[in-house]
Amino acid sequence: TTYDEETGQAKGGSMVVSVTVARAAASAKLSADYTISPAAANKGQTVTFTYTITNTGNVDVKDVQISNSNISDKKINISSIGAGEKVTKTRDLVMGSKALTSKPKVTYKAEGSTKVQTISNMAQKKVELAKVNLTVNLEVDGGVTEVEPGQAVKLVCTVKNSGNVNY
């Protein structure tokens, strides 16, 4: 590098700089979550399981498989998910005559690898069999015990829901 004698400013030239470039290690990593709707269902009603799988790693993954053996032998297969991509899949199931306990797991491989990785720590969730349990109570307001023909009486109707379905 040369410098101007009057100002001391660099006028040009070249300099050799040594730089080390580190490559980030390949990381195959998925995150998984799911929802169930409705949380309580009648026998014969369709229950929808929605699975969201996100590739949070820096390499593509392949042979992604969602299984939920507690509720079905059928598996959901996804051929690949690119780095940074999110995929949503649904599975409909017809509610039987008892509650369902869901505990899915996800398996996958990093692109170029044969090693199977597993996500097995997804939350366990339960689909309750809908139970309707309404109690109706009708009372005369004000403690009236006798009523004359044509006399107006105020009645109070109380409905209590001790089931697991909202009305």
Short mmCIF file of C-alpha atoms in Angstrom, two decimals:
data_model
loop_
_atom_site.label_atom_id
_atom_site.label_comp_id
_atom_site.label_asym_id
_atom_site.label_seq_id
_atom_site.Cartn_x
_atom_site.Cartn_y
_atom_site.Cartn_z
CA THR A 1 0.00 0.00 0.00
CA THR A 2 1.30 3.47 -0.85
CA TYR A 3 0.45 6.68 1.00
CA ASP A 4 0.15 10.32 -0.04
CA GLU A 5 3.06 12.17 1.61
CA GLU A 6 1.01 15.31 2.30
CA THR A 7 -2.25 13.81 3.62
CA GLY A 8 -1.11 10.42 4.86
CA GLN A 9 -4.09 8.80 3.13
CA ALA A 10 -3.71 5.42 1.46
CA LYS A 11 -3.55 5.80 -2.34
CA GLY A 12 -3.96 2.20 -3.33
CA GLY A 13 -2.24 -1.09 -3.31
CA SER A 14 -3.00 -4.55 -2.15
CA MET A 15 -2.86 -6.55 1.02
CA VAL A 16 -2.97 -10.28 1.62
CA VAL A 17 -5.59 -11.31 4.17
CA SER A 18 -5.97 -14.83 5.47
CA VAL A 19 -9.57 -15.98 6.08
CA THR A 20 -10.81 -19.27 7.48
CA VAL A 21 -14.28 -20.38 6.34
CA ALA A 22 -16.04 -22.90 8.56
CA ARG A 23 -18.84 -24.94 7.10
CA ALA A 24 -21.89 -25.50 9.31
CA ALA A 25 -22.39 -29.13 10.20
CA ALA A 26 -25.31 -30.81 8.50
CA SER A 27 -28.20 -31.05 10.92
CA ALA A 28 -31.40 -32.98 10.25
CA LYS A 29 -34.00 -31.93 12.78
CA LEU A 30 -37.79 -31.94 12.75
CA SER A 31 -40.29 -30.48 15.18
CA ALA A 32 -43.78 -31.96 15.34
CA ASP A 33 -47.11 -31.02 16.89
CA TYR A 34 -50.73 -32.04 16.45
CA THR A 35 -54.29 -31.07 17.28
CA ILE A 36 -57.48 -33.09 17.60
CA SER A 37 -60.95 -31.81 16.79
CA PRO A 38 -63.37 -32.25 18.46
CA ALA A 39 -61.97 -33.20 21.89
CA ALA A 40 -65.14 -35.19 22.64
CA ALA A 41 -67.12 -37.01 19.95
CA ASN A 42 -70.23 -39.12 19.62
CA LYS A 43 -70.00 -42.69 18.36
CA GLY A 44 -69.88 -42.52 14.55
CA GLN A 45 -68.69 -38.88 14.49
CA THR A 46 -65.57 -37.94 12.51
CA VAL A 47 -62.55 -36.89 14.56
CA THR A 48 -59.78 -34.99 12.72
CA PHE A 49 -56.12 -35.30 13.70
CA THR A 50 -53.99 -32.48 12.22
CA TYR A 51 -50.22 -33.02 12.26
CA THR A 52 -47.73 -30.19 11.62
CA ILE A 53 -44.15 -31.20 10.86
CA THR A 54 -41.45 -28.50 10.50
CA ASN A 55 -37.91 -29.11 9.26
CA THR A 56 -35.85 -26.91 11.61
CA GLY A 57 -32.56 -28.38 10.41
CA ASN A 58 -30.32 -27.24 7.56
CA VAL A 59 -30.67 -30.35 5.35
CA ASP A 60 -33.64 -31.93 3.63
CA VAL A 61 -35.21 -34.99 5.24
CA LYS A 62 -36.86 -37.94 3.51
CA ASP A 63 -39.06 -40.95 4.28
CA VAL A 64 -41.03 -39.06 6.93
CA GLN A 65 -43.65 -41.26 8.56
CA ILE A 66 -46.29 -40.31 11.15
CA SER A 67 -47.69 -43.23 13.12
CA ASN A 68 -50.24 -43.30 15.91
CA SER A 69 -50.61 -46.97 16.73
CA ASN A 70 -52.93 -46.30 19.68
CA ILE A 71 -55.66 -45.19 17.29
CA SER A 72 -54.88 -46.70 13.87
CA ASP A 73 -52.49 -49.01 12.03
CA LYS A 74 -52.49 -46.62 9.06
CA LYS A 75 -49.44 -44.37 8.71
CA ILE A 76 -49.06 -41.01 7.02
CA ASN A 77 -46.09 -40.94 4.62
CA ILE A 78 -44.31 -37.79 3.42
CA SER A 79 -41.58 -38.37 0.81
CA SER A 80 -39.46 -35.35 1.79
CA ILE A 81 -39.46 -32.03 3.64
CA GLY A 82 -36.96 -29.35 2.62
CA ALA A 83 -34.85 -27.45 5.14
CA GLY A 84 -37.02 -24.71 6.67
CA GLU A 85 -40.27 -26.13 5.24
CA LYS A 86 -43.48 -26.93 7.14
CA VAL A 87 -45.94 -29.66 6.13
CA THR A 88 -49.45 -30.19 7.52
CA LYS A 89 -51.29 -33.49 7.13
CA THR A 90 -54.67 -34.62 8.43
CA ARG A 91 -56.16 -37.98 9.29
CA ASP A 92 -59.88 -38.48 9.86
CA LEU A 93 -61.10 -41.26 12.11
CA VAL A 94 -64.64 -42.34 12.93
CA MET A 95 -65.23 -42.38 16.69
CA GLY A 96 -66.00 -45.80 18.11
CA SER A 97 -67.71 -46.67 21.38
CA LYS A 98 -64.83 -45.79 23.72
CA ALA A 99 -62.36 -42.95 24.34
CA LEU A 100 -59.20 -42.74 22.22
CA THR A 101 -55.72 -42.07 23.57
CA SER A 102 -53.39 -40.56 20.99
CA LYS A 103 -49.57 -40.74 21.26
CA PRO A 104 -48.07 -40.26 17.78
CA LYS A 105 -44.45 -40.58 16.75
CA VAL A 106 -42.56 -39.39 13.69
CA THR A 107 -39.65 -41.13 11.99
CA TYR A 108 -37.40 -39.70 9.26
CA LYS A 109 -33.97 -39.83 7.62
CA ALA A 110 -31.60 -37.05 6.67
CA GLU A 111 -31.09 -36.77 2.91
CA GLY A 112 -28.17 -39.05 2.00
CA SER A 113 -28.39 -41.06 5.24
CA THR A 114 -29.88 -44.43 6.14
CA LYS A 115 -30.08 -43.68 9.88
CA VAL A 116 -33.69 -43.46 11.10
CA GLN A 117 -34.36 -40.66 13.57
CA THR A 118 -37.46 -40.60 15.77
CA ILE A 119 -39.61 -37.98 17.50
CA SER A 120 -41.44 -39.87 20.23
CA ASN A 121 -42.00 -37.13 22.81
CA MET A 122 -45.19 -35.67 21.36
CA ALA A 123 -47.90 -34.99 23.93
CA GLN A 124 -50.41 -37.70 24.71
CA LYS A 125 -53.95 -36.47 24.10
CA LYS A 126 -57.33 -38.08 24.70
CA VAL A 127 -60.53 -37.94 22.66
CA GLU A 128 -63.39 -38.53 25.06
CA LEU A 129 -66.58 -40.29 24.07
CA ALA A 130 -69.24 -37.57 24.23
CA LYS A 131 -71.47 -37.95 27.26
CA VAL A 132 -74.74 -36.11 27.42
CA ASN A 133 -75.90 -35.80 31.01
CA LEU A 134 -78.53 -33.10 31.41
CA THR A 135 -80.59 -32.73 34.57
CA VAL A 136 -83.71 -30.57 34.48
CA ASN A 137 -85.34 -29.20 37.63
CA LEU A 138 -88.62 -27.26 37.56
CA GLU A 139 -89.67 -25.33 40.68
CA VAL A 140 -92.40 -22.89 41.59
CA ASP A 141 -90.86 -19.51 42.33
CA GLY A 142 -91.64 -17.96 45.73
CA GLY A 143 -92.60 -21.17 47.51
CA VAL A 144 -96.25 -21.11 46.35
CA THR A 145 -97.88 -24.44 47.27
CA GLU A 146 -101.50 -23.83 46.18
CA VAL A 147 -102.78 -22.11 43.06
CA GLU A 148 -106.32 -21.00 42.19
CA PRO A 149 -107.66 -21.54 38.66
CA GLY A 150 -106.55 -18.66 36.43
CA GLN A 151 -103.85 -17.55 38.89
CA ALA A 152 -100.42 -16.85 37.38
CA VAL A 153 -97.46 -18.71 38.83
CA LYS A 154 -93.81 -18.10 38.06
CA LEU A 155 -91.80 -21.28 37.39
CA VAL A 156 -88.02 -21.56 37.46
CA CYS A 157 -86.40 -24.13 35.19
CA THR A 158 -82.79 -25.10 35.92
CA VAL A 159 -80.80 -27.23 33.47
CA LYS A 160 -77.49 -28.67 34.65
CA ASN A 161 -74.95 -30.18 32.25
CA SER A 162 -72.67 -32.66 34.00
CA GLY A 163 -71.61 -34.32 30.73
CA ASN A 164 -68.54 -33.43 28.64
CA VAL A 165 -70.31 -31.79 25.69
CA ASN A 166 -71.18 -28.09 25.62
CA TYR A 167 -74.66 -26.89 24.71
#
